CSV table of C-alpha atoms and ligand atoms in Angstrom, one decimal:
chain,number,residue,atom,x,y,z
A,1,UNK,CA,-76.9,24.7,95.6
A,2,UNK,CA,-78.1,26.9,92.9
A,3,UNK,CA,-75.9,25.4,89.5
A,4,UNK,CA,-72.3,27.0,89.1
A,5,UNK,CA,-71.4,30.0,86.9
A,6,UNK,CA,-68.1,29.4,85.3
A,7,UNK,CA,-66.2,32.5,84.8
A,8,UNK,CA,-63.3,32.4,82.2
A,9,UNK,CA,-60.4,34.5,83.5
A,10,UNK,CA,-58.3,36.4,80.4
A,11,UNK,CA,-55.6,38.7,82.6
A,12,UNK,CA,-53.8,39.4,79.5
A,13,UNK,CA,-50.7,41.7,78.7
A,14,UNK,CA,-49.0,44.2,80.6
A,15,UNK,CA,-50.9,45.8,83.7
A,16,UNK,CA,-53.8,42.9,82.7
A,17,UNK,CA,-52.6,40.2,85.1
A,18,UNK,CA,-51.5,42.1,87.4
A,19,UNK,CA,-54.9,44.2,88.0
A,20,UNK,CA,-57.0,41.4,87.7
A,21,UNK,CA,-54.8,39.4,90.3
A,22,UNK,CA,-57.1,41.6,92.7
A,23,UNK,CA,-60.1,41.5,90.7
A,24,UNK,CA,-59.9,37.0,90.9
A,25,UNK,CA,-59.3,37.8,95.2
A,26,UNK,CA,-62.4,39.9,95.0
A,27,UNK,CA,-64.4,36.9,93.5
A,28,UNK,CA,-62.4,34.5,95.3
A,29,UNK,CA,-64.0,35.7,98.1
A,30,UNK,CA,-67.3,35.5,96.8
A,31,UNK,CA,-66.4,32.1,96.0
A,32,UNK,CA,-65.1,30.6,99.2
A,33,UNK,CA,-66.7,32.7,102.3
A,34,UNK,CA,-69.4,33.9,101.3
A,35,UNK,CA,-70.8,30.9,99.0
A,36,UNK,CA,-71.5,32.2,95.7
A,37,UNK,CA,-71.7,29.5,93.3
A,38,UNK,CA,-68.4,30.5,91.4
A,39,UNK,CA,-65.9,29.0,89.2
A,40,UNK,CA,-63.3,30.3,87.8
A,41,UNK,CA,-61.3,28.7,84.8
A,42,UNK,CA,-57.5,30.9,84.2
A,43,UNK,CA,-57.1,31.5,80.3
A,44,UNK,CA,-53.3,31.4,79.5
A,45,UNK,CA,-54.4,33.6,76.3
A,46,UNK,CA,-52.3,37.1,75.2
A,47,UNK,CA,-48.9,38.1,74.3
A,48,UNK,CA,-46.9,35.8,75.9
A,49,UNK,CA,-49.0,32.5,74.9
A,50,UNK,CA,-49.1,33.9,71.2
A,51,UNK,CA,-44.7,34.8,70.8
A,52,UNK,CA,-44.6,31.0,72.8
A,53,UNK,CA,-46.5,29.2,70.5
A,54,UNK,CA,-48.5,31.7,67.9
A,55,UNK,CA,-51.9,30.3,69.8
A,56,UNK,CA,-54.6,33.5,69.7
A,57,UNK,CA,-57.7,32.1,70.4
A,58,UNK,CA,-58.8,28.7,69.5
A,59,UNK,CA,-61.7,27.6,68.2
A,60,UNK,CA,-62.5,25.3,71.3
A,61,UNK,CA,-62.0,27.9,73.9
A,62,UNK,CA,-64.4,30.1,72.2
A,63,UNK,CA,-66.9,27.0,71.9
A,64,UNK,CA,-66.6,26.1,75.6
A,65,UNK,CA,-67.0,30.2,76.5
A,66,UNK,CA,-69.9,30.2,74.6
A,67,UNK,CA,-71.6,26.9,75.8
A,68,UNK,CA,-70.6,26.5,79.3
A,69,UNK,CA,-69.5,29.8,80.9
A,70,UNK,CA,-71.7,32.3,81.8
A,71,UNK,CA,-69.2,35.4,82.1
A,72,UNK,CA,-65.5,36.1,80.8
A,73,UNK,CA,-63.4,38.7,82.9
A,74,UNK,CA,-61.0,40.4,80.7
A,75,UNK,CA,-57.9,42.7,81.5
A,76,UNK,CA,-56.6,44.0,78.8
A,77,UNK,CA,-54.1,43.0,75.6
A,78,UNK,CA,-51.8,44.7,73.8
A,79,UNK,CA,-48.0,44.3,73.8
A,80,UNK,CA,-44.9,46.5,72.4
A,81,UNK,CA,-43.6,42.9,71.1
A,82,UNK,CA,-46.6,42.4,69.3
A,83,UNK,CA,-46.8,45.1,67.2
A,84,UNK,CA,-49.5,44.8,64.9
A,85,UNK,CA,-51.9,43.4,67.8
A,86,UNK,CA,-52.9,41.0,65.9
A,87,UNK,CA,-53.2,38.1,69.2
A,88,UNK,CA,-55.4,41.7,71.0
A,89,UNK,CA,-57.9,42.0,68.0
A,90,UNK,CA,-58.1,37.7,67.8
A,91,UNK,CA,-59.8,37.5,71.3
A,92,UNK,CA,-61.1,40.7,72.1
A,93,UNK,CA,-63.1,41.2,68.8
A,94,UNK,CA,-63.5,37.3,69.1
A,95,UNK,CA,-65.4,37.8,72.6
A,96,UNK,CA,-67.3,40.7,71.4
A,97,UNK,CA,-67.6,39.5,67.9
A,98,UNK,CA,-67.8,36.1,68.1
A,99,UNK,CA,-70.5,35.9,70.9
A,100,UNK,CA,-73.0,39.0,69.5
A,101,UNK,CA,-72.1,41.4,72.7
A,102,UNK,CA,-73.9,43.9,70.6
A,103,UNK,CA,-74.1,46.8,73.7
A,104,UNK,CA,-70.7,47.9,75.3
A,105,UNK,CA,-71.8,49.8,78.8
A,106,UNK,CA,-69.7,51.8,79.9
A,107,UNK,CA,-70.9,54.1,82.8
A,108,UNK,CA,-69.0,57.3,83.6
A,109,UNK,CA,-69.6,57.7,87.4
A,110,UNK,CA,-67.3,59.8,89.3
A,111,UNK,CA,-67.1,58.6,92.9
A,112,UNK,CA,-65.5,61.0,94.8
A,113,UNK,CA,-65.6,64.9,94.3
A,114,UNK,CA,-61.6,65.0,94.2
A,115,UNK,CA,-61.2,62.5,91.3
A,116,UNK,CA,-63.8,65.3,89.1
A,117,UNK,CA,-60.8,67.4,86.8
A,118,UNK,CA,-63.5,69.7,85.9
A,119,UNK,CA,-63.4,73.5,88.0
A,120,UNK,CA,-66.5,73.8,90.3
A,121,UNK,CA,-68.0,70.6,89.8
A,122,UNK,CA,-68.2,67.7,91.9
A,123,UNK,CA,-69.3,63.8,91.8
A,124,UNK,CA,-72.9,64.7,91.5
A,125,UNK,CA,-72.4,66.6,88.0
A,126,UNK,CA,-70.7,63.1,86.3
A,127,UNK,CA,-73.2,60.2,86.2
A,128,UNK,CA,-74.0,59.2,83.2
A,129,UNK,CA,-73.3,55.9,80.9
A,130,UNK,CA,-72.8,55.2,77.6
A,131,UNK,CA,-73.9,52.3,75.2
A,132,UNK,CA,-71.3,51.7,72.2
A,133,UNK,CA,-72.6,50.0,69.1
A,134,UNK,CA,-70.1,46.6,69.5
A,135,UNK,CA,-70.3,44.5,66.8
A,136,UNK,CA,-70.7,46.8,63.7
A,137,UNK,CA,-68.6,50.0,62.5
A,138,UNK,CA,-65.7,50.7,61.6
A,139,UNK,CA,-64.3,47.7,63.6
A,140,UNK,CA,-65.5,45.0,61.3
A,141,UNK,CA,-62.1,45.1,59.6
A,142,UNK,CA,-63.7,45.3,56.0
A,143,UNK,CA,-61.4,47.4,52.9
A,144,UNK,CA,-58.0,46.7,52.2
A,145,UNK,CA,-54.6,48.6,51.0
A,146,UNK,CA,-54.2,48.6,47.3
A,147,UNK,CA,-50.7,49.3,45.8
A,148,UNK,CA,-49.4,49.2,49.9
A,149,UNK,CA,-46.2,50.7,50.2
A,150,UNK,CA,-46.0,53.1,47.0
A,151,UNK,CA,-46.6,56.4,46.1
A,152,UNK,CA,-50.2,55.5,45.0
A,153,UNK,CA,-51.4,53.8,48.0
A,154,UNK,CA,-55.0,53.5,49.5
A,155,UNK,CA,-56.4,51.9,52.0
A,156,UNK,CA,-59.7,51.3,53.0
A,157,UNK,CA,-62.1,50.4,56.4
A,158,UNK,CA,-65.2,50.2,55.6
A,159,UNK,CA,-68.0,51.9,58.0
A,160,UNK,CA,-70.6,49.2,58.6
A,161,UNK,CA,-74.0,50.4,60.1
A,162,UNK,CA,-77.0,47.7,59.7
A,163,UNK,CA,-80.4,48.2,60.5
A,164,UNK,CA,-80.5,45.7,62.7
A,165,UNK,CA,-77.3,46.4,64.6
A,166,UNK,CA,-78.5,50.1,65.2
A,167,UNK,CA,-81.8,49.4,66.3
A,168,UNK,CA,-81.1,47.0,68.7
A,169,UNK,CA,-78.3,49.4,70.4
A,170,UNK,CA,-80.6,52.3,70.4
A,171,UNK,CA,-83.3,50.0,71.6
A,172,UNK,CA,-81.1,49.1,74.5
A,173,UNK,CA,-80.5,52.9,75.4
A,174,UNK,CA,-84.1,53.1,76.0
A,175,UNK,CA,-85.0,50.0,77.9
A,176,UNK,CA,-81.6,51.2,80.0
A,177,UNK,CA,-82.8,54.5,80.4
A,178,UNK,CA,-86.4,53.3,82.0
A,179,UNK,CA,-84.8,50.2,83.2
A,180,UNK,CA,-82.6,52.6,85.6
A,181,UNK,CA,-84.9,54.7,86.2
A,182,UNK,CA,-82.9,57.6,83.8
A,183,UNK,CA,-85.3,60.9,82.4
A,184,UNK,CA,-82.9,61.1,78.9
A,185,UNK,CA,-81.6,59.5,76.1
A,186,UNK,CA,-78.7,61.4,74.1
A,187,UNK,CA,-77.7,59.9,70.0
A,188,UNK,CA,-74.1,61.2,69.6
A,189,UNK,CA,-73.1,60.8,65.9
A,190,UNK,CA,-72.0,62.8,62.9
A,191,UNK,CA,-74.6,62.4,61.2
A,192,UNK,CA,-74.1,66.3,58.8
A,193,UNK,CA,-71.2,64.8,57.4
A,194,UNK,CA,-71.5,60.6,57.5
A,195,UNK,CA,-75.1,61.6,55.9
A,196,UNK,CA,-75.5,57.3,55.0
A,197,UNK,CA,-74.5,55.6,58.1
A,198,UNK,CA,-75.5,58.0,60.8
A,199,UNK,CA,-78.7,59.5,59.0
A,200,UNK,CA,-79.8,55.7,59.3
A,201,UNK,CA,-79.0,56.4,63.1
A,202,UNK,CA,-80.5,59.9,63.6
A,203,UNK,CA,-84.1,58.0,61.6
A,204,UNK,CA,-83.9,54.9,63.5
A,205,UNK,CA,-83.4,56.7,67.1
A,206,UNK,CA,-86.0,59.2,66.4
A,207,UNK,CA,-88.5,56.1,65.4
A,208,UNK,CA,-87.9,54.6,68.2
A,209,UNK,CA,-88.1,57.3,70.6
A,210,UNK,CA,-91.8,57.4,69.4
A,211,UNK,CA,-92.5,54.6,71.8
A,212,UNK,CA,-91.2,56.3,74.9
A,213,UNK,CA,-92.4,58.8,75.3
A,214,UNK,CA,-91.4,59.0,79.2
A,215,UNK,CA,-88.2,59.2,78.1
A,216,UNK,CA,-86.8,62.9,76.2
A,217,UNK,CA,-84.9,61.5,73.2
A,218,UNK,CA,-82.2,64.4,72.2
A,219,UNK,CA,-79.5,64.4,69.6
A,220,UNK,CA,-75.6,65.7,69.7
A,221,UNK,CA,-72.9,65.7,67.0
A,222,UNK,CA,-70.1,64.0,68.4
A,223,UNK,CA,-67.5,67.2,68.4
A,224,UNK,CA,-70.3,68.7,70.4
A,225,UNK,CA,-70.4,65.9,72.5
A,226,UNK,CA,-66.6,66.5,73.3
A,227,UNK,CA,-67.5,69.8,74.1
A,228,UNK,CA,-70.6,69.6,76.1
A,229,UNK,CA,-69.1,66.4,78.3
A,230,UNK,CA,-65.9,69.2,79.7
A,231,UNK,CA,-68.2,72.0,79.9
A,232,UNK,CA,-71.3,70.5,81.6
A,233,UNK,CA,-71.6,66.8,81.5
A,234,UNK,CA,-74.5,66.7,84.2
A,235,UNK,CA,-76.9,66.8,81.3
A,236,UNK,CA,-76.4,63.3,80.2
A,237,UNK,CA,-78.1,60.5,81.4
A,238,UNK,CA,-78.0,58.1,78.9
A,239,UNK,CA,-75.9,58.2,75.8
A,240,UNK,CA,-76.0,55.6,72.7
A,241,UNK,CA,-73.5,55.9,70.0
A,242,UNK,CA,-71.5,53.5,67.5
A,243,UNK,CA,-68.7,51.6,67.8
A,244,UNK,CA,-65.3,53.9,67.3
A,245,UNK,CA,-67.2,57.4,69.1
A,246,UNK,CA,-68.3,55.1,72.1
A,247,UNK,CA,-64.4,54.2,72.5
A,248,UNK,CA,-63.3,58.1,72.1
A,249,UNK,CA,-65.5,59.5,74.4
A,250,UNK,CA,-65.6,56.4,77.1
A,251,UNK,CA,-62.0,58.0,77.8
A,252,UNK,CA,-62.7,61.3,77.8
A,253,UNK,CA,-65.8,60.3,80.1
A,254,UNK,CA,-63.1,58.6,82.3
A,255,UNK,CA,-61.1,61.8,82.4
A,256,UNK,CA,-63.9,63.0,84.4
A,257,UNK,CA,-64.2,59.9,87.0
A,258,UNK,CA,-60.7,60.2,87.8
A,259,UNK,CA,-59.4,58.5,84.7
A,260,UNK,CA,-58.8,55.5,83.3
A,261,UNK,CA,-57.9,53.4,86.4
A,262,UNK,CA,-61.6,53.9,87.1
A,263,UNK,CA,-63.7,52.9,84.4
A,264,UNK,CA,-65.6,49.5,84.6
A,265,UNK,CA,-67.7,48.5,81.0
A,266,UNK,CA,-69.8,44.9,80.3
A,267,UNK,CA,-70.2,43.7,77.0
A,268,UNK,CA,-73.4,42.3,77.1
A,269,UNK,CA,-76.1,40.8,74.7
A,270,UNK,CA,-79.4,42.3,76.2
A,271,UNK,CA,-82.3,40.6,75.1
A,272,UNK,CA,-85.2,42.1,74.4
A,273,UNK,CA,-88.3,41.0,73.6
A,274,UNK,CA,-90.2,41.0,70.3
A,275,UNK,CA,-86.4,43.3,69.0
A,276,UNK,CA,-83.2,40.8,69.9
A,277,UNK,CA,-84.6,37.8,72.3
A,278,UNK,CA,-82.1,34.9,71.9
A,279,UNK,CA,-83.7,32.2,69.8
A,280,UNK,CA,-82.9,29.5,72.1
A,281,UNK,CA,-83.9,31.5,75.1
A,282,UNK,CA,-81.1,31.2,77.0
A,283,UNK,CA,-78.8,33.4,78.3
A,284,UNK,CA,-75.4,34.3,76.8
A,285,UNK,CA,-72.5,34.6,78.2
A,286,UNK,CA,-71.4,38.6,78.7
A,287,UNK,CA,-67.5,40.2,78.5
A,288,UNK,CA,-66.1,42.3,81.2
A,289,UNK,CA,-63.3,44.5,81.6
A,290,UNK,CA,-62.0,47.8,82.5
A,291,UNK,CA,-61.9,49.8,80.2
A,292,UNK,CA,-57.8,50.8,80.0
A,293,UNK,CA,-55.7,49.1,77.9
A,294,UNK,CA,-52.4,47.4,78.9
A,295,UNK,CA,-50.9,50.6,80.0
A,296,UNK,CA,-46.9,48.8,79.0
A,297,UNK,CA,-45.2,51.9,81.3
A,298,UNK,CA,-47.0,50.8,84.0
A,299,UNK,CA,-46.0,47.0,84.1
A,300,UNK,CA,-44.2,45.1,86.5
A,301,UNK,CA,-44.6,47.7,88.8
A,302,UNK,CA,-47.1,47.5,90.8
A,303,UNK,CA,-48.5,50.9,89.8
A,304,UNK,CA,-51.9,50.3,88.0
A,305,UNK,CA,-54.7,51.1,89.9
A,306,UNK,CA,-56.9,47.6,90.1
A,307,UNK,CA,-60.3,49.6,91.3
A,308,UNK,CA,-61.5,49.7,87.7
A,309,UNK,CA,-61.1,45.8,87.5
A,310,UNK,CA,-63.0,46.0,91.3
A,311,UNK,CA,-66.3,47.8,89.7
A,312,UNK,CA,-65.6,45.3,86.7
A,313,UNK,CA,-66.4,42.3,88.7
A,314,UNK,CA,-69.3,44.4,90.7
A,315,UNK,CA,-70.8,44.9,87.4
A,316,UNK,CA,-70.5,41.2,86.4
A,317,UNK,CA,-71.8,40.3,90.5
A,318,UNK,CA,-74.9,42.4,88.9
A,319,UNK,CA,-75.5,40.6,85.8
A,320,UNK,CA,-75.2,37.2,87.0
A,321,UNK,CA,-77.7,38.1,89.7
A,322,UNK,CA,-76.5,40.0,92.6
A,323,UNK,CA,-76.6,43.7,92.5
A,324,UNK,CA,-76.8,44.1,95.6
A,325,UNK,CA,-72.7,43.2,95.3
A,326,UNK,CA,-72.3,45.6,92.8
A,327,UNK,CA,-73.7,48.3,95.2
A,328,UNK,CA,-71.4,46.8,97.9
A,329,UNK,CA,-68.1,47.1,95.5
A,330,UNK,CA,-69.1,50.3,94.2
A,331,UNK,CA,-69.0,52.0,97.8
A,332,UNK,CA,-66.2,50.2,98.8
A,333,UNK,CA,-64.4,51.2,96.0
A,334,UNK,CA,-65.8,54.7,96.8
A,335,UNK,CA,-64.6,54.3,100.1
A,336,UNK,CA,-60.9,53.5,99.3
A,337,UNK,CA,-60.6,56.8,97.1
A,338,UNK,CA,-62.1,58.9,99.8
A,339,UNK,CA,-59.4,57.6,102.4
A,340,UNK,CA,-56.5,57.7,99.8
A,341,UNK,CA,-55.9,54.1,100.2
A,342,UNK,CA,-55.6,54.2,96.1
A,343,UNK,CA,-52.6,54.1,94.2
A,344,UNK,CA,-50.8,57.8,92.5
A,345,UNK,CA,-53.0,58.5,89.5
A,346,UNK,CA,-55.9,59.1,91.8
A,347,UNK,CA,-53.8,60.7,94.9
A,348,UNK,CA,-52.9,57.8,96.7
A,349,UNK,CA,-49.3,56.3,97.6
A,350,UNK,CA,-50.3,52.8,97.5
A,351,UNK,CA,-49.2,49.5,95.4
A,352,UNK,CA,-51.7,48.1,93.2
A,353,UNK,CA,-51.3,44.7,95.5
A,354,UNK,CA,-51.9,46.7,98.9
A,355,UNK,CA,-55.0,48.8,97.2
A,356,UNK,CA,-56.3,44.7,96.5
A,357,UNK,CA,-55.4,44.0,100.3
A,358,UNK,CA,-57.0,47.1,101.4
A,359,UNK,CA,-60.4,46.1,99.7
A,360,UNK,CA,-60.3,42.5,100.5
A,361,UNK,CA,-60.3,43.6,104.2
A,362,UNK,CA,-63.5,46.2,103.4
A,363,UNK,CA,-65.5,43.7,102.2
A,364,UNK,CA,-64.4,41.1,104.8
A,365,UNK,CA,-65.7,44.1,106.8
A,366,UNK,CA,-69.0,44.9,105.1
A,367,UNK,CA,-71.0,41.7,106.0
B,401,NAD,P1,-54.0,52.4,78.0
B,401,NAD,O1,-55.1,52.7,78.6
B,401,NAD,O2,-53.6,51.4,78.4
B,401,NAD,O3,-53.0,53.5,78.9
B,401,NAD,C1,-53.7,55.2,78.3
B,401,NAD,C2,-53.5,56.0,79.6
B,401,NAD,O4,-53.9,55.6,81.0
B,401,NAD,C3,-51.9,55.7,80.4
B,401,NAD,O5,-50.8,56.8,80.8
B,401,NAD,C4,-51.8,54.9,81.4
B,401,NAD,O6,-51.0,54.7,82.0
B,401,NAD,C5,-52.6,54.8,82.0
B,401,NAD,N1,-53.4,53.5,82.7
B,401,NAD,C6,-54.7,52.9,82.2
B,401,NAD,N2,-54.7,52.3,83.1
B,401,NAD,C7,-54.6,52.7,84.0
B,401,NAD,C8,-54.6,51.9,85.3
B,401,NAD,N3,-55.0,50.9,85.7
B,401,NAD,N4,-53.4,52.5,86.1
B,401,NAD,C9,-53.3,53.7,86.0
B,401,NAD,N5,-53.4,54.5,85.3
B,401,NAD,C10,-54.0,53.8,83.8
B,401,NAD,O7,-53.7,52.8,76.6
B,401,NAD,P2,-52.9,53.0,75.4
B,401,NAD,O8,-51.5,53.4,76.1
B,401,NAD,O9,-53.3,53.7,74.3
B,401,NAD,O10,-53.0,51.5,75.2
B,401,NAD,C11,-51.6,50.4,75.2
B,401,NAD,C12,-52.2,48.9,74.8
B,401,NAD,O11,-53.2,49.0,75.3
B,401,NAD,C13,-52.5,49.6,73.2
B,401,NAD,O12,-51.9,48.1,72.9
B,401,NAD,C14,-54.0,49.3,73.3
B,401,NAD,O13,-54.1,48.8,71.8
B,401,NAD,C15,-54.2,48.3,73.9
B,401,NAD,N6,-55.2,48.4,74.4
B,401,NAD,C16,-55.9,47.4,75.2
B,401,NAD,C17,-57.5,47.6,75.4
B,401,NAD,C18,-57.9,45.9,76.2
B,401,NAD,O14,-57.9,45.3,75.9
B,401,NAD,N7,-59.7,46.6,76.2
B,401,NAD,C19,-57.9,48.8,75.6
B,401,NAD,C20,-57.5,49.8,75.7
B,401,NAD,C21,-55.8,49.4,74.9
B,402,IPM,C1,-61.0,49.4,74.4
B,402,IPM,C2,-60.0,49.5,73.3
B,402,IPM,C3,-60.2,48.7,72.2
B,402,IPM,C4,-61.4,49.6,71.1
B,402,IPM,C5,-58.9,48.1,70.8
B,402,IPM,C6,-57.9,47.9,72.2
B,402,IPM,C7,-58.8,48.0,70.1
B,402,IPM,O1,-59.5,50.7,72.5
B,402,IPM,O2,-61.9,48.3,74.7
B,402,IPM,O3,-61.7,50.6,74.1
B,402,IPM,O4,-61.5,50.7,70.8
B,402,IPM,O5,-62.6,48.9,71.7
B,403,MN,MN1,-60.7,52.5,74.2
């Protein structure tokens, strides 16, 4: 029996618990019916817990995740009762920054022609993956407010870009392209305006591109990227970009794959020999989450699409060493959409739980 893989599960806020309940059923199926060595560790973290006792992300929980877990499955964080979002930042950034998960891998793949909202375009033309830098940029929280609430108020957020951080993310993008049989990597930046930070990205990108002669290296400004994504997404294969632009373009990308209810993501720390190998040589825990947020207006109504979370579990299983199960889950999700066994956001009439039931039946019938 291989060693058990511990998976911390944080359903979170809003629709998070509803979609993660369905994703958890998939993991339980693999554990109980297929004998995968998985152990689930549910964590009561989120707005309810914060409002109850002030807890956001305790250091002892972080230490156990870092030491013992193989993966974390997260729903979403964000609750109108916590307008400052302090719990969300502590948990989400505690995981992303605290585990140094520098690559946020967000596939933009349409699984059915019907999901593509662009005129005369189909699923073959929407198949790219964005690698978003996940530990730096505008997200580091450096800066401050001065003379707050006065007419002379100053508000600053620093955009932090290190050579190490930029280089490892770009290299991870080229390595992803090589491994996944992709032909092209685009750098998306704003080096025409951000001439310090993004000149570093631009220079580093083309330096590294020289090491990957078989991969076509291209550059596009982020504003133009938005234009091209709508006009012709088929020109993109692998995209590397900074934290903020990666956040924004993957919501635009989600619209091309049927909406946020269909978009999955993995937060990982790729170990690349000679560049960012782990000093202890041990695989790091990775974080898996749908791209969407807590969607407060949908919460508690059995309306949220759980398929992004099912695809996210697929990415997790692929990462943990079962790539055939990732493919199986993707095929089942595609069948759910094709057969209209889905929620209203993607054209169906089922509720969250009923979609979960269909997925579990299809899964059981697929072996
Ligand atoms: P959102 O992703 O929650 O919702 C955006 C739109 O997509 C809404 O119309 C919503 O109804 C729809 N949508 C999202 N997920 C869906 C699903 N599974 N099925 C069907 N429709 C879905 O973004 P928002 O409204 O800007 O943010 C709400 C809260 O979530 C905020 O507090 C925000 O900070 C937070 N948020 C958290 C995460 C995260 O924890 N990873 C990600 C994004 C946003
Ligand atoms: C996401 C979210 C988060 C981000 C928010 C909640 C801080 O939008 O995961 O895409 O910007 O990273
Ligand atoms: Mn986002």
